[in-house]
Amino acid sequence: MRERSGRYSGEMCFACGINNPIGLKLKFREEEDTYITNFTAGTEHQSYDGIVHGGIISTLLDEVMTGYIYAKGYNAVTARLDVRFRKPTPIGEPLKITGKMIGQRGNMIELSGTIELADGTITAQGKATVAVLEELEQ
Ligand SMILES: CCCCCCCCCC(=O)SCCNC(=O)CCNC(=O)[C@H](O)C(C)(C)COP(=O)(O)OP(=O)(O)OC[C@H]1O[C@@H](n2cnc3c(N)ncnc32)[C@H](O)[C@@H]1OP(=O)(O)O
């Protein structure tokens, strides 16, 4: 797994950048074939009172899916992102966000993602098509 450092470190990335003062500063790990991050949203991330903004939910899913391909050593961009908002996602509760590869067609990789509460309730699901541009230099 590639550390998020070097040429493509994305230090100002809104989702994972360590130097973005308003960023989410997500940290990731891989367990078996799943990429995982944890996040607890605050009032600054809400839309309606108490509910995480759909754009933030989409960002979390985008990052866990495309970020997985980056972590595997490829420069890649999200070509398509579909989000299903199944239930309101609450602020102030720990969220587990996971991504998995589910298929590949040429340089396009398909992934799925979920946002889950501590009790296992899935509040949002994503699907992404990620375009691999090049293998990253080591
Ligand atoms: C620091 C570490 C951080 C790592 C984590 C980052 C996570 C966040 C990731 C992002 O959010 S990246 C930002 C959002 N994404 C972008 O800005 C991508 C912008 N789009 C592009 O750069 C290009 O459109 C893209 C590279 C995706 C594709 O361009 P191409 O010139 O290679 O393809 P083109 O559009 O000409 O399409 C050619 C064929 O590719 C295929 N294709 C293109 N887009 C597709 C798609 N969305 N789904 C499926 N197939 C697709 C399809 O076969 C298509 O044929 P058709 O035109 O006949 O349909």
PDB file of C-alpha atoms and ligand atoms in Angstrom:
ATOM      1  CA  MET A   1       0.000   0.000   0.000  1.00  0.00           C
ATOM      2  CA  ARG A   2       1.219   3.450  -0.928  1.00  0.00           C
ATOM      3  CA  GLU A   3       1.667   6.047   1.800  1.00  0.00           C
ATOM      4  CA  ARG A   4       0.059   9.399   0.960  1.00  0.00           C
ATOM      5  CA  SER A   5       3.335  11.231   0.535  1.00  0.00           C
ATOM      6  CA  GLY A   6       5.652  12.421  -2.221  1.00  0.00           C
ATOM      7  CA  ARG A   7       4.679  13.882  -5.590  1.00  0.00           C
ATOM      8  CA  TYR A   8       1.034  12.907  -5.333  1.00  0.00           C
ATOM      9  CA  SER A   9       0.720  13.534  -1.621  1.00  0.00           C
ATOM     10  CA  GLY A  10      -2.302  15.804  -2.074  1.00  0.00           C
ATOM     11  CA  GLU A  11      -1.383  17.708   1.074  1.00  0.00           C
ATOM     12  CA  MET A  12      -4.217  20.153   0.383  1.00  0.00           C
ATOM     13  CA  CYS A  13      -6.750  17.483  -0.597  1.00  0.00           C
ATOM     14  CA  PHE A  14     -10.055  18.441   1.040  1.00  0.00           C
ATOM     15  CA  ALA A  15     -10.645  14.867   2.182  1.00  0.00           C
ATOM     16  CA  CYS A  16      -7.186  13.587   3.159  1.00  0.00           C
ATOM     17  CA  GLY A  17      -4.730  16.493   3.019  1.00  0.00           C
ATOM     18  CA  ILE A  18      -2.768  16.982   6.200  1.00  0.00           C
ATOM     19  CA  ASN A  19      -2.271  20.705   5.487  1.00  0.00           C
ATOM     20  CA  ASN A  20      -5.816  21.672   4.490  1.00  0.00           C
ATOM     21  CA  PRO A  21      -7.101  23.792   7.389  1.00  0.00           C
ATOM     22  CA  ILE A  22     -10.751  23.110   6.544  1.00  0.00           C
ATOM     23  CA  GLY A  23     -10.238  19.533   5.303  1.00  0.00           C
ATOM     24  CA  LEU A  24     -11.583  16.299   6.778  1.00  0.00           C
ATOM     25  CA  LYS A  25      -8.025  14.926   7.378  1.00  0.00           C
ATOM     26  CA  LEU A  26      -9.092  11.330   6.778  1.00  0.00           C
ATOM     27  CA  LYS A  27      -6.642   8.529   7.524  1.00  0.00           C
ATOM     28  CA  PHE A  28      -6.957   5.147   5.827  1.00  0.00           C
ATOM     29  CA  ARG A  29      -6.069   1.537   6.398  1.00  0.00           C
ATOM     30  CA  GLU A  30      -6.500  -1.651   4.389  1.00  0.00           C
ATOM     31  CA  GLU A  31      -7.995  -4.793   5.908  1.00  0.00           C
ATOM     32  CA  GLU A  32      -8.066  -7.789   3.584  1.00  0.00           C
ATOM     33  CA  ASP A  33      -9.526  -6.367   0.332  1.00  0.00           C
ATOM     34  CA  THR A  34     -11.239  -3.379   1.923  1.00  0.00           C
ATOM     35  CA  TYR A  35     -10.086   0.226   2.299  1.00  0.00           C
ATOM     36  CA  ILE A  36     -11.368   1.841   5.486  1.00  0.00           C
ATOM     37  CA  THR A  37     -11.553   5.219   7.162  1.00  0.00           C
ATOM     38  CA  ASN A  38     -13.413   6.538  10.193  1.00  0.00           C
ATOM     39  CA  PHE A  39     -14.976   9.952  10.575  1.00  0.00           C
ATOM     40  CA  THR A  40     -17.261  11.756  12.990  1.00  0.00           C
ATOM     41  CA  ALA A  41     -19.023  14.716  11.386  1.00  0.00           C
ATOM     42  CA  GLY A  42     -19.621  17.956  13.291  1.00  0.00           C
ATOM     43  CA  THR A  43     -22.147  20.748  12.964  1.00  0.00           C
ATOM     44  CA  GLU A  44     -19.896  22.341  10.327  1.00  0.00           C
ATOM     45  CA  HIS A  45     -20.612  19.339   8.085  1.00  0.00           C
ATOM     46  CA  GLN A  46     -24.389  19.324   8.358  1.00  0.00           C
ATOM     47  CA  SER A  47     -27.243  20.282   6.057  1.00  0.00           C
ATOM     48  CA  TYR A  48     -30.506  20.016   7.981  1.00  0.00           C
ATOM     49  CA  ASP A  49     -29.905  20.124  11.754  1.00  0.00           C
ATOM     50  CA  GLY A  50     -28.182  16.961  12.913  1.00  0.00           C
ATOM     51  CA  ILE A  51     -27.810  15.429   9.441  1.00  0.00           C
ATOM     52  CA  VAL A  52     -24.546  15.181   7.489  1.00  0.00           C
ATOM     53  CA  HIS A  53     -24.603  17.157   4.220  1.00  0.00           C
ATOM     54  CA  GLY A  54     -24.998  14.983   1.118  1.00  0.00           C
ATOM     55  CA  GLY A  55     -21.928  16.567  -0.447  1.00  0.00           C
ATOM     56  CA  ILE A  56     -19.808  15.487   2.520  1.00  0.00           C
ATOM     57  CA  ILE A  57     -21.274  11.967   2.304  1.00  0.00           C
ATOM     58  CA  SER A  58     -20.377  11.906  -1.398  1.00  0.00           C
ATOM     59  CA  THR A  59     -16.862  13.149  -0.606  1.00  0.00           C
ATOM     60  CA  LEU A  60     -16.330  10.376   1.953  1.00  0.00           C
ATOM     61  CA  LEU A  61     -17.431   7.711  -0.538  1.00  0.00           C
ATOM     62  CA  ASP A  62     -15.445   9.238  -3.418  1.00  0.00           C
ATOM     63  CA  GLU A  63     -12.288   9.325  -1.348  1.00  0.00           C
ATOM     64  CA  VAL A  64     -12.523   5.798   0.041  1.00  0.00           C
ATOM     65  CA  MET A  65     -13.063   4.356  -3.454  1.00  0.00           C
ATOM     66  CA  THR A  66     -10.705   6.373  -5.691  1.00  0.00           C
ATOM     67  CA  GLY A  67      -8.217   6.724  -2.844  1.00  0.00           C
ATOM     68  CA  TYR A  68      -7.946   2.938  -2.755  1.00  0.00           C
ATOM     69  CA  ILE A  69      -6.694   2.873  -6.346  1.00  0.00           C
ATOM     70  CA  TYR A  70      -4.220   5.644  -5.530  1.00  0.00           C
ATOM     71  CA  ALA A  71      -3.043   3.656  -2.508  1.00  0.00           C
ATOM     72  CA  LYS A  72      -2.492   0.654  -4.781  1.00  0.00           C
ATOM     73  CA  GLY A  73       0.045   2.751  -6.698  1.00  0.00           C
ATOM     74  CA  TYR A  74      -1.862   4.375  -9.565  1.00  0.00           C
ATOM     75  CA  ASN A  75      -2.670   7.956 -10.489  1.00  0.00           C
ATOM     76  CA  ALA A  76      -6.424   7.809 -10.932  1.00  0.00           C
ATOM     77  CA  VAL A  77      -9.452  10.067 -11.089  1.00  0.00           C
ATOM     78  CA  THR A  78     -13.114   9.476 -10.410  1.00  0.00           C
ATOM     79  CA  ALA A  79     -14.902   9.211 -13.766  1.00  0.00           C
ATOM     80  CA  ARG A  80     -18.347   8.503 -12.321  1.00  0.00           C
ATOM     81  CA  LEU A  81     -19.826   8.565  -8.829  1.00  0.00           C
ATOM     82  CA  ASP A  82     -23.294   7.316  -7.854  1.00  0.00           C
ATOM     83  CA  VAL A  83     -24.561   7.769  -4.307  1.00  0.00           C
ATOM     84  CA  ARG A  84     -27.604   6.252  -2.707  1.00  0.00           C
ATOM     85  CA  PHE A  85     -28.613   8.090   0.474  1.00  0.00           C
ATOM     86  CA  ARG A  86     -30.472   5.294   2.258  1.00  0.00           C
ATOM     87  CA  LYS A  87     -31.025   6.917   5.662  1.00  0.00           C
ATOM     88  CA  PRO A  88     -30.101  10.244   7.256  1.00  0.00           C
ATOM     89  CA  THR A  89     -26.457  10.118   8.394  1.00  0.00           C
ATOM     90  CA  PRO A  90     -26.197  11.694  11.860  1.00  0.00           C
ATOM     91  CA  ILE A  91     -23.530  14.158  12.963  1.00  0.00           C
ATOM     92  CA  GLY A  92     -21.674  13.410  16.208  1.00  0.00           C
ATOM     93  CA  GLU A  93     -21.625   9.654  15.707  1.00  0.00           C
ATOM     94  CA  PRO A  94     -18.623   7.613  14.558  1.00  0.00           C
ATOM     95  CA  LEU A  95     -18.926   6.564  10.927  1.00  0.00           C
ATOM     96  CA  LYS A  96     -17.065   3.716   9.239  1.00  0.00           C
ATOM     97  CA  ILE A  97     -16.507   4.262   5.536  1.00  0.00           C
ATOM     98  CA  THR A  98     -15.352   1.341   3.400  1.00  0.00           C
ATOM     99  CA  GLY A  99     -14.465   0.789  -0.244  1.00  0.00           C
ATOM    100  CA  LYS A 100     -13.910  -2.353  -2.321  1.00  0.00           C
ATOM    101  CA  MET A 101     -13.001  -3.134  -5.910  1.00  0.00           C
ATOM    102  CA  ILE A 102     -15.741  -5.018  -7.708  1.00  0.00           C
ATOM    103  CA  GLY A 103     -14.639  -5.077 -11.348  1.00  0.00           C
ATOM    104  CA  GLN A 104     -12.423  -3.775 -14.125  1.00  0.00           C
ATOM    105  CA  ARG A 105     -12.873  -2.957 -17.801  1.00  0.00           C
ATOM    106  CA  GLY A 106      -9.686  -1.787 -19.478  1.00  0.00           C
ATOM    107  CA  ASN A 107      -8.352   1.160 -17.480  1.00  0.00           C
ATOM    108  CA  MET A 108     -11.727   1.683 -15.764  1.00  0.00           C
ATOM    109  CA  ILE A 109     -12.090   0.158 -12.297  1.00  0.00           C
ATOM    110  CA  GLU A 110     -15.471  -0.284 -10.601  1.00  0.00           C
ATOM    111  CA  LEU A 111     -15.710   0.065  -6.838  1.00  0.00           C
ATOM    112  CA  SER A 112     -18.425   0.022  -4.217  1.00  0.00           C
ATOM    113  CA  GLY A 113     -18.496   1.923  -0.946  1.00  0.00           C
ATOM    114  CA  THR A 114     -20.586   2.165   2.208  1.00  0.00           C
ATOM    115  CA  ILE A 115     -21.062   4.444   5.187  1.00  0.00           C
ATOM    116  CA  GLU A 116     -21.998   2.552   8.326  1.00  0.00           C
ATOM    117  CA  LEU A 117     -22.993   3.486  11.880  1.00  0.00           C
ATOM    118  CA  ALA A 118     -21.530   1.742  14.941  1.00  0.00           C
ATOM    119  CA  ASP A 119     -24.582  -0.562  15.138  1.00  0.00           C
ATOM    120  CA  GLY A 120     -24.034  -1.711  11.546  1.00  0.00           C
ATOM    121  CA  THR A 121     -26.762   0.409   9.954  1.00  0.00           C
ATOM    122  CA  ILE A 122     -25.746   1.414   6.425  1.00  0.00           C
ATOM    123  CA  THR A 123     -26.774   5.017   5.779  1.00  0.00           C
ATOM    124  CA  ALA A 124     -25.261   5.493   2.322  1.00  0.00           C
ATOM    125  CA  GLN A 125     -23.907   3.387  -0.510  1.00  0.00           C
ATOM    126  CA  GLY A 126     -21.737   4.446  -3.427  1.00  0.00           C
ATOM    127  CA  LYS A 127     -20.531   3.091  -6.722  1.00  0.00           C
ATOM    128  CA  ALA A 128     -17.619   4.611  -8.579  1.00  0.00           C
ATOM    129  CA  THR A 129     -15.937   4.200 -11.922  1.00  0.00           C
ATOM    130  CA  VAL A 130     -12.309   5.171 -11.545  1.00  0.00           C
ATOM    131  CA  ALA A 131     -10.060   5.938 -14.534  1.00  0.00           C
ATOM    132  CA  VAL A 132      -6.466   4.808 -14.093  1.00  0.00           C
ATOM    133  CA  LEU A 133      -4.209   7.364 -15.780  1.00  0.00           C
ATOM    134  CA  GLU A 134      -0.750   5.961 -15.053  1.00  0.00           C
ATOM    135  CA  GLU A 135       1.251   3.941 -12.602  1.00  0.00           C
ATOM    136  CA  LEU A 136       2.840   6.209 -10.020  1.00  0.00           C
ATOM    137  CA  GLU A 137       6.598   6.544  -9.776  1.00  0.00           C
ATOM    138  CA  GLN A 138       7.988   4.834  -6.675  1.00  0.00           C
TER     139      GLN A 138
HETATM  140  C1  LIG B   1      -3.421  12.469  -2.919  1.00  0.00           C
HETATM  141  C2  LIG B   1      -4.218  11.239  -2.979  1.00  0.00           C
HETATM  142  C3  LIG B   1      -5.653  11.464  -3.226  1.00  0.00           C
HETATM  143  C4  LIG B   1      -6.260  10.243  -3.822  1.00  0.00           C
HETATM  144  C5  LIG B   1      -7.730  10.177  -3.640  1.00  0.00           C
HETATM  145  C6  LIG B   1      -8.494  11.062  -4.569  1.00  0.00           C
HETATM  146  C7  LIG B   1      -9.969  10.829  -4.394  1.00  0.00           C
HETATM  147  C8  LIG B   1     -10.752  11.860  -5.112  1.00  0.00           C
HETATM  148  C9  LIG B   1     -10.796  11.595  -6.596  1.00  0.00           C
HETATM  149  C10 LIG B   1     -11.499  12.681  -7.339  1.00  0.00           C
HETATM  150  O1  LIG B   1     -12.511  13.185  -6.917  1.00  0.00           O
HETATM  151  S1  LIG B   1     -10.777  13.148  -8.849  1.00  0.00           S
HETATM  152  C11 LIG B   1     -11.722  14.613  -9.290  1.00  0.00           C
HETATM  153  C12 LIG B   1     -12.969  14.299 -10.063  1.00  0.00           C
HETATM  154  N1  LIG B   1     -12.695  13.646 -11.331  1.00  0.00           N
HETATM  155  C13 LIG B   1     -12.151  14.295 -12.382  1.00  0.00           C
HETATM  156  O2  LIG B   1     -11.823  15.448 -12.325  1.00  0.00           O
HETATM  157  C14 LIG B   1     -12.023  13.507 -13.661  1.00  0.00           C
HETATM  158  C15 LIG B   1     -12.289  14.386 -14.865  1.00  0.00           C
HETATM  159  N2  LIG B   1     -12.439  13.540 -16.093  1.00  0.00           N
HETATM  160  C16 LIG B   1     -11.377  13.122 -16.794  1.00  0.00           C
HETATM  161  O3  LIG B   1     -10.227  13.425 -16.483  1.00  0.00           O
HETATM  162  C17 LIG B   1     -11.650  12.292 -17.995  1.00  0.00           C
HETATM  163  O4  LIG B   1     -13.003  12.421 -18.405  1.00  0.00           O
HETATM  164  C18 LIG B   1     -11.360  10.768 -17.786  1.00  0.00           C
HETATM  165  C19 LIG B   1      -9.851  10.550 -17.494  1.00  0.00           C
HETATM  166  C20 LIG B   1     -12.190  10.187 -16.659  1.00  0.00           C
HETATM  167  C21 LIG B   1     -11.695  10.020 -19.069  1.00  0.00           C
HETATM  168  O5  LIG B   1     -11.109  10.715 -20.135  1.00  0.00           O
HETATM  169  P1  LIG B   1     -10.611   9.960 -21.442  1.00  0.00           P
HETATM  170  O6  LIG B   1     -10.155  11.033 -22.382  1.00  0.00           O
HETATM  171  O7  LIG B   1      -9.684   8.859 -21.068  1.00  0.00           O
HETATM  172  O8  LIG B   1     -11.936   9.247 -21.929  1.00  0.00           O
HETATM  173  P2  LIG B   1     -13.121   9.881 -22.834  1.00  0.00           P
HETATM  174  O9  LIG B   1     -13.925  10.846 -22.021  1.00  0.00           O
HETATM  175  O10 LIG B   1     -12.608  10.325 -24.152  1.00  0.00           O
HETATM  176  O11 LIG B   1     -13.975   8.573 -23.054  1.00  0.00           O
HETATM  177  C22 LIG B   1     -13.385   7.490 -23.778  1.00  0.00           C
HETATM  178  C23 LIG B   1     -13.990   6.202 -23.310  1.00  0.00           C
HETATM  179  O12 LIG B   1     -13.631   5.979 -21.943  1.00  0.00           O
HETATM  180  C24 LIG B   1     -14.718   5.333 -21.279  1.00  0.00           C
HETATM  181  N3  LIG B   1     -15.254   6.198 -20.229  1.00  0.00           N
HETATM  182  C25 LIG B   1     -15.017   7.503 -20.037  1.00  0.00           C
HETATM  183  N4  LIG B   1     -15.651   7.950 -18.930  1.00  0.00           N
HETATM  184  C26 LIG B   1     -16.324   6.905 -18.457  1.00  0.00           C
HETATM  185  C27 LIG B   1     -17.173   6.700 -17.343  1.00  0.00           C
HETATM  186  N5  LIG B   1     -17.470   7.680 -16.523  1.00  0.00           N
HETATM  187  N6  LIG B   1     -17.672   5.473 -17.145  1.00  0.00           N
HETATM  188  C28 LIG B   1     -17.379   4.467 -17.974  1.00  0.00           C
HETATM  189  N7  LIG B   1     -16.591   4.592 -19.035  1.00  0.00           N
HETATM  190  C29 LIG B   1     -16.067   5.783 -19.283  1.00  0.00           C
HETATM  191  C30 LIG B   1     -15.776   5.099 -22.298  1.00  0.00           C
HETATM  192  O13 LIG B   1     -15.550   3.858 -22.907  1.00  0.00           O
HETATM  193  C31 LIG B   1     -15.483   6.192 -23.310  1.00  0.00           C
HETATM  194  O14 LIG B   1     -16.011   5.861 -24.552  1.00  0.00           O
HETATM  195  P3  LIG B   1     -17.347   6.594 -25.062  1.00  0.00           P
HETATM  196  O15 LIG B   1     -17.026   8.074 -25.107  1.00  0.00           O
HETATM  197  O16 LIG B   1     -17.569   5.981 -26.400  1.00  0.00           O
HETATM  198  O17 LIG B   1     -18.435   6.275 -24.057  1.00  0.00           O
END
